[in-house]
Coordinates of C-alpha atoms in Angstrom, one line a residue:
X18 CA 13.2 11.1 5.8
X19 CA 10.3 10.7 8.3
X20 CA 7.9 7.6 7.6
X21 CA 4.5 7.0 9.2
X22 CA 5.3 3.3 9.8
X23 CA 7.9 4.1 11.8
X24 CA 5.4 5.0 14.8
X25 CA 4.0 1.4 14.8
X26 CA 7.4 0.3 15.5
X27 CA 8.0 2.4 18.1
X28 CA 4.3 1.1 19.4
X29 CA 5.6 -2.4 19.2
X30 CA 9.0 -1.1 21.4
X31 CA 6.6 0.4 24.0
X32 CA 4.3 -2.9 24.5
X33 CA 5.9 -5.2 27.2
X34 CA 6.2 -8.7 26.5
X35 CA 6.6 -8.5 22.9
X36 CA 6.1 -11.2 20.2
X37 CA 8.6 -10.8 17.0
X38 CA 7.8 -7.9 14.5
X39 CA 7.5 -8.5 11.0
X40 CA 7.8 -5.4 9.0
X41 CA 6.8 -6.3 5.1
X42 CA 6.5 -4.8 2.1
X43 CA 7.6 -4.3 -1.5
X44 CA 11.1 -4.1 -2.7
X45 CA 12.8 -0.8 -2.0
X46 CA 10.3 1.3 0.4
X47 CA 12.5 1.4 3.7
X48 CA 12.2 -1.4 5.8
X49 CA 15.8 -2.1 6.0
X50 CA 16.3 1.8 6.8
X51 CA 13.8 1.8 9.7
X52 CA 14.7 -1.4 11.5
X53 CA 18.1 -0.1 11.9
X54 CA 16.8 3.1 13.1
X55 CA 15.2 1.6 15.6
X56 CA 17.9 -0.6 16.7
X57 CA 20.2 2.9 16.8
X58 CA 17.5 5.2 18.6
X59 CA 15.8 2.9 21.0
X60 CA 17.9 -0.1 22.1
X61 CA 21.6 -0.3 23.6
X62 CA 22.3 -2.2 20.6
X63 CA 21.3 -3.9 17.8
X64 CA 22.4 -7.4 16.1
X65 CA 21.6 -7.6 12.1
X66 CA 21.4 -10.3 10.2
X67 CA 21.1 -9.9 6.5
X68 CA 19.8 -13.8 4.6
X69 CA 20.1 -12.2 1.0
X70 CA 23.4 -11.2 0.8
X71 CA 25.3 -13.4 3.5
X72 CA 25.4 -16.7 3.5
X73 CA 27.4 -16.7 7.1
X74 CA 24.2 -15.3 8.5
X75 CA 21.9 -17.9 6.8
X76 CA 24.4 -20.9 8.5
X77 CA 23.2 -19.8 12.0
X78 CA 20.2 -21.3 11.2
X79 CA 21.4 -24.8 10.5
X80 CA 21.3 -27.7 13.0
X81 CA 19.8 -27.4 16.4
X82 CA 16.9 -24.4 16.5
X83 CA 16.3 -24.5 19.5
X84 CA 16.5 -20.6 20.9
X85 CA 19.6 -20.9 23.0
X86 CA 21.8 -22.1 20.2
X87 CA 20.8 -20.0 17.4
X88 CA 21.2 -17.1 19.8
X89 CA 24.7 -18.4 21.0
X90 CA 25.5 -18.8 17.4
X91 CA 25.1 -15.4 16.9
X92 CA 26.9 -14.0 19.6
X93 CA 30.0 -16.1 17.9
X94 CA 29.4 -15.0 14.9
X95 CA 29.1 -11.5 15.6
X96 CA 31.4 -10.7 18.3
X97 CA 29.2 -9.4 20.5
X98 CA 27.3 -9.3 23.6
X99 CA 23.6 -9.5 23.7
X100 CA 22.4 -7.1 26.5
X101 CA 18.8 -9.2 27.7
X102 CA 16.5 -6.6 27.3
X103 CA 18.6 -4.1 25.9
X104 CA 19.0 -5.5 22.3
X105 CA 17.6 -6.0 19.0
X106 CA 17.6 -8.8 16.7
X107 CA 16.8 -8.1 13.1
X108 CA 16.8 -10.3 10.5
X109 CA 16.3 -8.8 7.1
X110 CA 15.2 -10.2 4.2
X111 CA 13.8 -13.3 6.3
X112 CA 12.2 -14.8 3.7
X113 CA 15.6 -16.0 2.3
X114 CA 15.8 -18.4 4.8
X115 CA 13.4 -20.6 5.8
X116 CA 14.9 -21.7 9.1
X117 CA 14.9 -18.4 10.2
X118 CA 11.3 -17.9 9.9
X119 CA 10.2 -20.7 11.4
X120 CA 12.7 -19.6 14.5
X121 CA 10.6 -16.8 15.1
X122 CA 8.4 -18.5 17.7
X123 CA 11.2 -19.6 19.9
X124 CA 13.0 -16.8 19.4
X125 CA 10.4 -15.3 21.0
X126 CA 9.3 -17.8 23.8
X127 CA 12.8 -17.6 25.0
X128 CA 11.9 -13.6 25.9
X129 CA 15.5 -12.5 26.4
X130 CA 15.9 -10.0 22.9
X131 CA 12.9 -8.3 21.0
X132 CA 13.0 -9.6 17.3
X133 CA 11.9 -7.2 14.2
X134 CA 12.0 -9.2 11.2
X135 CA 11.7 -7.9 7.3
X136 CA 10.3 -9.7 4.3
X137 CA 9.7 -8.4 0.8
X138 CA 9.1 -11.3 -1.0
X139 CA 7.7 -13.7 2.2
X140 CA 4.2 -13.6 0.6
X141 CA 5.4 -14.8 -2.4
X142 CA 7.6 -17.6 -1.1
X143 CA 5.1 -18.7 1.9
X144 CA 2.5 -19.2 -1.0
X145 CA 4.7 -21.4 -3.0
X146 CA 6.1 -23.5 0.3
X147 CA 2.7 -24.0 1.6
X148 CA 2.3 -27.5 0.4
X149 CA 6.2 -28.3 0.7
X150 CA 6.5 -27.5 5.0
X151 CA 3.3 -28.7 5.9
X152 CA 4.7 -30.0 8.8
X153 CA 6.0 -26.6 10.2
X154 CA 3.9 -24.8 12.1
X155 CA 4.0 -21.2 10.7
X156 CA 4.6 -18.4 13.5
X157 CA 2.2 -15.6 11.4
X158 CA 0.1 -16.3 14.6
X159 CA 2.7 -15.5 17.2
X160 CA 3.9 -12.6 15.4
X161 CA 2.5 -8.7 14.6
X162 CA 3.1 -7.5 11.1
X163 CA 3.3 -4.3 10.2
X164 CA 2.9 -3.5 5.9
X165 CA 5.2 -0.7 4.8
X166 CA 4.3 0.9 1.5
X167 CA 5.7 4.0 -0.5
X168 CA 5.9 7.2 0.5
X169 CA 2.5 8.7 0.5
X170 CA 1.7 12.5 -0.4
X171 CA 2.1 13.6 3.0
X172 CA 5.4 12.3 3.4
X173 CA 6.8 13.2 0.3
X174 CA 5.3 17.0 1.0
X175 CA 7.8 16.1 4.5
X176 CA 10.6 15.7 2.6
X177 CA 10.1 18.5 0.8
X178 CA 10.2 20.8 3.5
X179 CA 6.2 21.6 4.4
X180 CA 5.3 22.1 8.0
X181 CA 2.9 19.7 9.5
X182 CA 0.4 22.2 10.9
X183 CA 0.2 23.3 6.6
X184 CA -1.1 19.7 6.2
X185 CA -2.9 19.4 9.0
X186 CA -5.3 22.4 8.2
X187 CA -5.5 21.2 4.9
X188 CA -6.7 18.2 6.1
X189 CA -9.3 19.5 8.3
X190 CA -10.7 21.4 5.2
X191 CA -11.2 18.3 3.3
X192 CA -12.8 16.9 6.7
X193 CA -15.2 19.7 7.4
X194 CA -15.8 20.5 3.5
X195 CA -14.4 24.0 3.9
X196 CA -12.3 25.9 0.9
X197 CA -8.4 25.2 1.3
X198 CA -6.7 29.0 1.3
X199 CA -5.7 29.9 -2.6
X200 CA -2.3 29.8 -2.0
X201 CA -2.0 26.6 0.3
X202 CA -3.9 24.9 -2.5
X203 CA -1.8 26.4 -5.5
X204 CA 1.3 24.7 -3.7
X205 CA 0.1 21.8 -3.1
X206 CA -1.4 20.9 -6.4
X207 CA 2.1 22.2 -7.7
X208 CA 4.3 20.1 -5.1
X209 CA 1.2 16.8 -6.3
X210 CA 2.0 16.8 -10.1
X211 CA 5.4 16.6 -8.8
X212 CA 5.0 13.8 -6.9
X213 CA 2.4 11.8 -9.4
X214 CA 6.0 11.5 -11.4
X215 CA 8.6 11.4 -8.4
X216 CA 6.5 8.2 -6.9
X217 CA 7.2 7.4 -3.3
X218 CA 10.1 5.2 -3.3
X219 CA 12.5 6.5 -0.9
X220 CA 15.5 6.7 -3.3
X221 CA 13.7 8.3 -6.1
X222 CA 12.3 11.6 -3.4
X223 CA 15.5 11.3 -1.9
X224 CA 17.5 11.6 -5.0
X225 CA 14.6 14.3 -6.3
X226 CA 14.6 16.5 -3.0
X227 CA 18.4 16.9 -3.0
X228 CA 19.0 17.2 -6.7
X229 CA 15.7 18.3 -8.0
X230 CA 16.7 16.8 -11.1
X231 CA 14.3 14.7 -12.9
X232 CA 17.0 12.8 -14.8
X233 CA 18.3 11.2 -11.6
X234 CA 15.0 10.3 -10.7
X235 CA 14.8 8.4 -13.6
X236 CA 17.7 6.7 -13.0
X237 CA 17.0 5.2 -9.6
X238 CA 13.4 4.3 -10.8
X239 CA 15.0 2.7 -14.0
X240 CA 17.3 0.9 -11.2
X241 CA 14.0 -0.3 -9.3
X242 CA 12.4 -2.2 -11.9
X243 CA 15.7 -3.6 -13.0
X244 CA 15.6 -5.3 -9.5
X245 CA 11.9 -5.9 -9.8
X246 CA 12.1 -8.0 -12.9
X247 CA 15.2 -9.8 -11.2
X248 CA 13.4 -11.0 -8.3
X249 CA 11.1 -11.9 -10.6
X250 CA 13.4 -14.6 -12.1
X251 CA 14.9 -15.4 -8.4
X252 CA 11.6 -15.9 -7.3
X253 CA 9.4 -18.1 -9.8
X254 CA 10.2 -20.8 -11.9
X255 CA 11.2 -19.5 -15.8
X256 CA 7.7 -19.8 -17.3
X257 CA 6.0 -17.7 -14.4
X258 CA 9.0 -15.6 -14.6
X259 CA 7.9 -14.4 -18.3
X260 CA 4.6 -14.1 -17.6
X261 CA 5.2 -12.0 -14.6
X262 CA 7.2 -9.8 -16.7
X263 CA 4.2 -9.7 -19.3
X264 CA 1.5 -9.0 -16.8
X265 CA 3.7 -6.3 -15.5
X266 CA 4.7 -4.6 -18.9
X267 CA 1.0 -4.4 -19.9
X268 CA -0.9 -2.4 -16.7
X269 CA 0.8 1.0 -18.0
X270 CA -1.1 0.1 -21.3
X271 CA -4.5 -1.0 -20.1
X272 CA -4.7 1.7 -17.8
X273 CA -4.1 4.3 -20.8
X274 CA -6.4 2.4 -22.8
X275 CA -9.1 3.0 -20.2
X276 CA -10.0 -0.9 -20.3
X277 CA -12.8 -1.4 -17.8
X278 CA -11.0 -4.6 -16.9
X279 CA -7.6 -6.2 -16.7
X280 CA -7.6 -8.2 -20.8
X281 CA -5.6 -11.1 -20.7
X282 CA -6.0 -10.9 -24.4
X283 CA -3.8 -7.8 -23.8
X284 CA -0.8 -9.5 -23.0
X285 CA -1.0 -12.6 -25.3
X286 CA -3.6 -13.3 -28.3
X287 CA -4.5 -16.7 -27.3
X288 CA -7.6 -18.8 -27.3
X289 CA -9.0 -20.0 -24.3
X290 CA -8.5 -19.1 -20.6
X291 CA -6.1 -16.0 -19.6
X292 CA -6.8 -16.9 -16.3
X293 CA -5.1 -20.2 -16.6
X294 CA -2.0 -18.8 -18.0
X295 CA -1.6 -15.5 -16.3
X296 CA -3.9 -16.5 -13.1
X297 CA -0.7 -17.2 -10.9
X298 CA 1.3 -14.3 -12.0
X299 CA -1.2 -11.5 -11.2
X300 CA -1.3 -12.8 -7.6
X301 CA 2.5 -13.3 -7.4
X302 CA 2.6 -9.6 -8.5
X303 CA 0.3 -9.0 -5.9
X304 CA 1.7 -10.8 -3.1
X305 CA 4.6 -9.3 -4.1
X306 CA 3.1 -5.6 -3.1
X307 CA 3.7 -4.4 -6.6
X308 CA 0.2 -4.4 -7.8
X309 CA -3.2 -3.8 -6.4
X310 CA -6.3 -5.2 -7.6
X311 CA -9.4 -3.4 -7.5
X312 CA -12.3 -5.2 -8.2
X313 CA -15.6 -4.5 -10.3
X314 CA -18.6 -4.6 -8.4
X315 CA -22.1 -5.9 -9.6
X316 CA -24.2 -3.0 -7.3
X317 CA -23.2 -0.1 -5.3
X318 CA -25.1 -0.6 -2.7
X319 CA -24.2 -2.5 0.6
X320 CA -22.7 -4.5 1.7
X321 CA -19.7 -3.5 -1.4
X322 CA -17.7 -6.7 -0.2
X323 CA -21.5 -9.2 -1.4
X324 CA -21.4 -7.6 -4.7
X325 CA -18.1 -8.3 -6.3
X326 CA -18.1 -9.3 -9.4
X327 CA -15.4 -12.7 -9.7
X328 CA -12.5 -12.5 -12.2
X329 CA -13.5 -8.7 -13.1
X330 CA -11.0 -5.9 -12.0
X331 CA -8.5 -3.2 -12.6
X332 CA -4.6 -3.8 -11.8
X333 CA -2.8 -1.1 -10.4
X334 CA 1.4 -0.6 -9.4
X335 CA 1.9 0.2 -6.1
X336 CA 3.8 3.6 -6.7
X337 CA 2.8 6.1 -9.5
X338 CA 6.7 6.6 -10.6
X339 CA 7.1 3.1 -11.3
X340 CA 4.3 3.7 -13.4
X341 CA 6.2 6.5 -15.0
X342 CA 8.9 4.0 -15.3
X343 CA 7.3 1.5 -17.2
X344 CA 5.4 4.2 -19.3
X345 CA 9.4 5.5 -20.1
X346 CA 8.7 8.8 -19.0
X347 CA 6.0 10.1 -21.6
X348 CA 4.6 13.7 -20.7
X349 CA 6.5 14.8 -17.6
X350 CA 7.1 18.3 -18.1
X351 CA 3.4 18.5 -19.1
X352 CA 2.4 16.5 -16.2
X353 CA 4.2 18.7 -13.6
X354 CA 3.1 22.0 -15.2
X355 CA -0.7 21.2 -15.8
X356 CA -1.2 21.0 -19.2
X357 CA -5.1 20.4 -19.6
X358 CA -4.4 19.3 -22.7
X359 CA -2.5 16.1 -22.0
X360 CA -4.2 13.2 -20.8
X361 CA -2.9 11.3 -17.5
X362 CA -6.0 9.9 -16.0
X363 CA -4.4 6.9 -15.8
X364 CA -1.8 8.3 -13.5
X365 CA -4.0 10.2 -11.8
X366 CA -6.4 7.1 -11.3
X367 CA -3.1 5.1 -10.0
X368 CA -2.4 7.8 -7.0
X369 CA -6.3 7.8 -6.2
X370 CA -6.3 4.0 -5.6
X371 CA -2.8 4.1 -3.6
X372 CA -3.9 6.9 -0.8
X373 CA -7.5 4.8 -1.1
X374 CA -5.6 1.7 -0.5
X375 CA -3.0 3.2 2.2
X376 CA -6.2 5.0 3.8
X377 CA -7.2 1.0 4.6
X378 CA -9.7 1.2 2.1
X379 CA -10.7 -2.0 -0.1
X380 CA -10.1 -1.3 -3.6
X381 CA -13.6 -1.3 -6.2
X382 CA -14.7 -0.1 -8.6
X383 CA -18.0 0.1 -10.8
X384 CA -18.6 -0.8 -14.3
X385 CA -22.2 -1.4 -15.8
X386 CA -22.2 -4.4 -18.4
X387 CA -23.1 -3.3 -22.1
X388 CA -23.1 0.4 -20.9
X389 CA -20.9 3.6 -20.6
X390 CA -21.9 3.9 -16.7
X391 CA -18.6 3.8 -14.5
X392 CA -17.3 4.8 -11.3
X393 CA -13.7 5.0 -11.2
X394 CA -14.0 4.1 -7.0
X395 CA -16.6 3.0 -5.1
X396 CA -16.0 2.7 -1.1
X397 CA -17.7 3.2 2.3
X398 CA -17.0 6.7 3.7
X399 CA -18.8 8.5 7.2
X400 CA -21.2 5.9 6.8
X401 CA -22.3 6.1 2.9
X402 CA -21.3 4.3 -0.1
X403 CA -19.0 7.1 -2.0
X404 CA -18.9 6.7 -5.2
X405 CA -15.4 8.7 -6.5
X406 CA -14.5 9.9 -10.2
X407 CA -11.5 11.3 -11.3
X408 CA -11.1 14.3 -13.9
X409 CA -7.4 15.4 -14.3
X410 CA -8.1 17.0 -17.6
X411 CA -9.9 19.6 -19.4
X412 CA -13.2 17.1 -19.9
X413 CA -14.7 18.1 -15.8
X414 CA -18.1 16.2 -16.9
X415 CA -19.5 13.5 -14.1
X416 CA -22.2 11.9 -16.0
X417 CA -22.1 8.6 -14.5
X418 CA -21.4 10.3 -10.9
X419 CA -24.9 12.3 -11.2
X420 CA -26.8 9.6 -12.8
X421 CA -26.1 7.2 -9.6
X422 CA -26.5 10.3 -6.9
X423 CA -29.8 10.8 -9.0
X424 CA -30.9 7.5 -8.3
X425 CA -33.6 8.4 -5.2
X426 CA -33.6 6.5 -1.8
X427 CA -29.9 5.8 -1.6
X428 CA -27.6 6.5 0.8
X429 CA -24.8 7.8 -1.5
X430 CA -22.3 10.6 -1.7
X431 CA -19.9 11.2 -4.3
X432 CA -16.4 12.6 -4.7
X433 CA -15.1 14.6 -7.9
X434 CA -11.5 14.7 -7.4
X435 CA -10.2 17.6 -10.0
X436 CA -8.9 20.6 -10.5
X437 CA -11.1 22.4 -8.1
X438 CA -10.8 23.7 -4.6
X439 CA -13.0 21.7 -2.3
X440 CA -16.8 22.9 -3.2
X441 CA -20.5 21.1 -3.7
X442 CA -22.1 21.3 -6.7
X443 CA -25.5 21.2 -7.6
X444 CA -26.0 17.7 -8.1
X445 CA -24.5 17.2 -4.7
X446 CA -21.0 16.1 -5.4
X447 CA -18.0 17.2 -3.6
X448 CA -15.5 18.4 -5.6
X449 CA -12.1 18.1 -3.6
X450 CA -8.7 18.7 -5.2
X451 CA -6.1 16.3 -7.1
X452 CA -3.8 15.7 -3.8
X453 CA -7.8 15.9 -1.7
X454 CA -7.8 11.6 -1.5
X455 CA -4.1 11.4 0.0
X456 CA -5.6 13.6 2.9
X457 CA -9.2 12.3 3.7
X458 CA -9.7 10.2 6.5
X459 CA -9.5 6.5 6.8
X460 CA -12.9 3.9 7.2
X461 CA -14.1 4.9 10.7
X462 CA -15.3 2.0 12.8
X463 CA -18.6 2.7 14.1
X464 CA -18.5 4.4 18.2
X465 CA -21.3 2.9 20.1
X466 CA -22.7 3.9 23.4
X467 CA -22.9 2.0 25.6
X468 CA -26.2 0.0 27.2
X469 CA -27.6 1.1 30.5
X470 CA -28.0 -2.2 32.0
X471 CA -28.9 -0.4 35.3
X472 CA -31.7 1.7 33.5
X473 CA -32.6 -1.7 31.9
X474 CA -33.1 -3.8 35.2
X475 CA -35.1 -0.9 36.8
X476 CA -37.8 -1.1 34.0
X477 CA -38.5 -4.8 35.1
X478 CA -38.1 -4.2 38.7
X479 CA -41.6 -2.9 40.5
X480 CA -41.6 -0.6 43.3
X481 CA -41.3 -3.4 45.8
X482 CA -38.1 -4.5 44.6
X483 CA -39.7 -7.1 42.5
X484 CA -39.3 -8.7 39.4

C-alpha cells in the first residue's frame, strides 16, 4: 500500500551528506514496512537491526561506541559486507536501546552508511530518561525526523483502488469552492463511512481491502490495542500503567458524552486534583502518538496560539477505528450506510481533528464558559481564523457557527462539514462534505515579494548622483 511518508524518505535518500533519519510514530502505522522498502528499492543493500525482539542486536551496542567498532560489530554479526555508500543501516525500534540512540551522531560523523532509525515509543522513554542521562548529549539535533501517522482518507481511498486524478479534482473543488460531480461525491461519502470504521492502521485496510470483511477488521484492531495496553505496562511503572489504561478507556465515553472538556472526574470519583493523578498519563498517551489534545481557547481571534485556555481541552485517539475498537463496535452497519438517525458525531469529530492534525494544523477548539456557544475547531486557514462545525446527523443547525460569523469586523470564515456537496449558505458558511477536511489544503506560509532595494536607493539619490 502506497504511503505519503514514504516520499520524505526518498527526500532524505536524495540529499547528499545525510545526517541519520528518524522515522517515528505510533505503534503499528508502517515504519518498519517503509524502512525496509527503502533499503530494498534504493540502496544495494540494507543491514537491519531489530532492539525489541533481539537481544544479539542490542549487544553491538555494548563496550566501545566509537563508529568503527559498532559498525565492525555489525559486519560480524551479520555476515555481511557493508558497501560505503551503497548501504543502509536501520535500526528499528531504537528506543529499546539506549546506546544505540546515542550512537546516532557518530554513526553519522563517520559518513560511510546512511542511517534511518524507527521509534514508537522514543518520546515516551526520552521523557522519562531525561533526568537519568544528563550527561549524554542527545543527537535530536544532528538528526531529521520524520512523524508517520495512519493512513489518511486519501490513502485508504489508494488502497481501495481510486485513481489519483479522481482525488485530485476533488480536491481542487474543495480548493476553488466548486460542486464535486454527484457521482464522484456519492462514492466518496460511501467509500468515508467506510473508512470512519476501517481506521487507518495498515493491517486493519489491508485485511479490509482484501477481505472486505468487517469481522477481520475487528480482529486486527482488537489485536492493536491488545499491544497498546501492553506497551503500556512495558513502558511505565504499574501505577502509571493503570492510569494510562483508565485515561485511554474513558475518551470513547467523553467524546459520546459531548463533554466540552476532558473530566478527570470521568475516569475516577475523587476529590482534589485530576491533574495530579492522571497529569502524566495524558502526556504519555500523547507522546506515545495515540492521543491528540486539542485545546479550548479563551477568543477566536488572533493570534489562536495567545488565547489558550491552560488545563482545558478535548482528547482524541489518533485513528477513528481504534476508536471503534474501544467503543466495541456499536453502530457499524448504521455508520457505513448513513443512517441519520444514529448519532456518531463523536466519530465523525475524531476523523475531522486527524486530517486537521495530519494537514499540520494545531488542534483548538472553542467553548464559551456558562454558555451553549461552541466551535467544534477553530484554526487559521488562507489567512482567516475558520471556525469549523461538524453535523453528521439529521440535526444540520449551525447556531453557534452563524452567531460568531455574525459578529461584524472579524476576519472569520467558517466551515460546515456535513452531509452536503460543497455550497455557501446565506450566513456565509461553507458547507463541504464529511471526507471535505481530509482534502483541504494545509496552513500556507505567507509568499512575500520581494523589496526593490534598487528602486529604494534611487528615491534617496538626486540627479547628480547624490545622496
Amino acid at each position: 500500500m502506497e504511503r505519503k511518508a514514504y516520499s520524505e524518505l526518498l527526500d532524505w535518500k536524495s540529499k547528499g551528506n545525510r545526517t541519520p533519519l528518524i522515522v517515528l510514530g505510533c505503534r503499528q502505522v508502517g515504519k518498519t514496512f517503509l524502512a525496509k522498502k527503502l533499503g530494498e528499492s534504493e540502496y544495494e543493500r540494507y543491514v537491519y537491526l531489530n532492539f525489541a525482539e533481539n537481544d544479539n542486536d542490542r549487544m553491538l551496542f555494548e563496550g566501545n561506541l566509537d563508529a568503527k567498532s559498532i559498525i565492525d560489530r555489525i559486519v560480524l554479526s551479520k555476515n555481511v559486507g557493508m558497501i560505503p555508500g551503497k548501504t543502509l543501516l536501520i535500526l528499528d525500534e531504537i528506543q529499546e536501546c539506549d546506546n544505540a540512540y546515542y550512537s546516532l551522531k557518530p554513526l553519522s560523523a563517520d559518513g560511510r552508511f546512511d542511517v534511518l532509525a524507527t521509534g514508537s515509543f522514543l518520546g515516551v522513554v526520552l521523557e522519562s530518561k531525561r533526568k537519568t542521562d544528563e550527561h549524554r548529549v542527545s543527537p535530536m539535533g544532528y538528526c531529521r525526523t520524520v512523524m508517520m501517522h495512519p493512513m489518511d482518507f486519501e490513502e485508504f481511498c489508494w488502497a481501495m483502488g481510486i485513481n489519483k486524478d479522481l482525488l485530485s479534482t476533488v480536491s481542487e473543488c474543495i480548493r476553488t469552492h466548486s460542486e464535486v460531480d454527484t457521482y464522484y461525491n456519492k462514492i466518496l461519502n460511501d467509500l468515508f463511512r467506510r473508512y470512519l470504521v476501517v481506521g487507518g492502521m495498515p493491517a486493519a485496510v489491508k485485511a479490509y481491502s482484501e477481505t472486505n470483511d468487517y469481522s477481520e477488521v475487528m480482529k486486527v484492531l482488537d489485536d492493536i490495542v491488545t499491544i497498546l495496553r501492553l506497551d503500556a505496562g512495558k513502558y511505565s511503572n504499574n501505577a502509571d500503567m493503570m492510569r494510562i489504561h483508565s485515561c485511554l478507556m474513558s475518551i470513547p465515553s467523553q467524546l459520546a458524552n459531548n463533554r466540552k472538556s476532558f473530566q478527570y472526574y470521568d475516569i475516577e470519583k475523587i476529590k482534589g486534583s485530576g491533574k495530579r493523578l492522571y497529569g502524566t498519563s495524558i502526556s504519555w498517551l500523547e507522546n506515545a502518538g495515540i492521543a491528540l489534545k486539542c485545546r479550548n481557547l479563551l477568543s477566536v481571534d488572533p493570534p489562536l496560539e495567545n488565547n489558550i485556555e491552560e488545563d482545558t481541552y478535548k482528547l482524541f485517539l489518533c485513528d477513528t477505528g481504534l476508536l471503534m475498537s474501544l467503543s466495541r463496535y456499536q453502530d457499524v452497519h448504521e455508520i457505513v450506510m448513513g443512517d441519520p438517525y444514529v448519532n456518531n458525531g463523536s466519530l465523525m469529530e475524531n476523523a475531522v481533528a486527524n486530517a486537521l492534525y495530519r494537514k499540520g494544523y494545531p488542534l483548538y477548539y472553542y467553548a464559551k464558559k456558562n454558555s451553549t456557544l461552541e466551535i467544534d475547531f477553530v484554526i487559521k486557514h488562507a489567512g482567516s481564523v475558520c471556525m469549523i462545525e461538524v453535523k453528521s446527523g439529521r440535526n444540520k443547525r449551525s447556531k453557534s457557527l452563524n452567531t460568531m460569523l455574525a459578529e461584524k469586523n472579524r476576519n472569520r470564515s467558517g466551515i460546515k462539514v456535513c452531509e452536503d456537496n460543497i455550497t455557501m449558505d446565506v450566513n456565509g458558511a461553507l458547507h463541504m462534505p464529511l471526507y471535505g477536511p481530509c482534502l483541504m489544503e494545509g496552513p500556507s506560509i505567507p509568499d512575500f515579494p520581494p523589496v526593490d532595494v534598487e528602486a529604494v536607493n534611487k528615491s534617496f539619490t538626486d540627479t547628480d548622483g547624490n545622496s
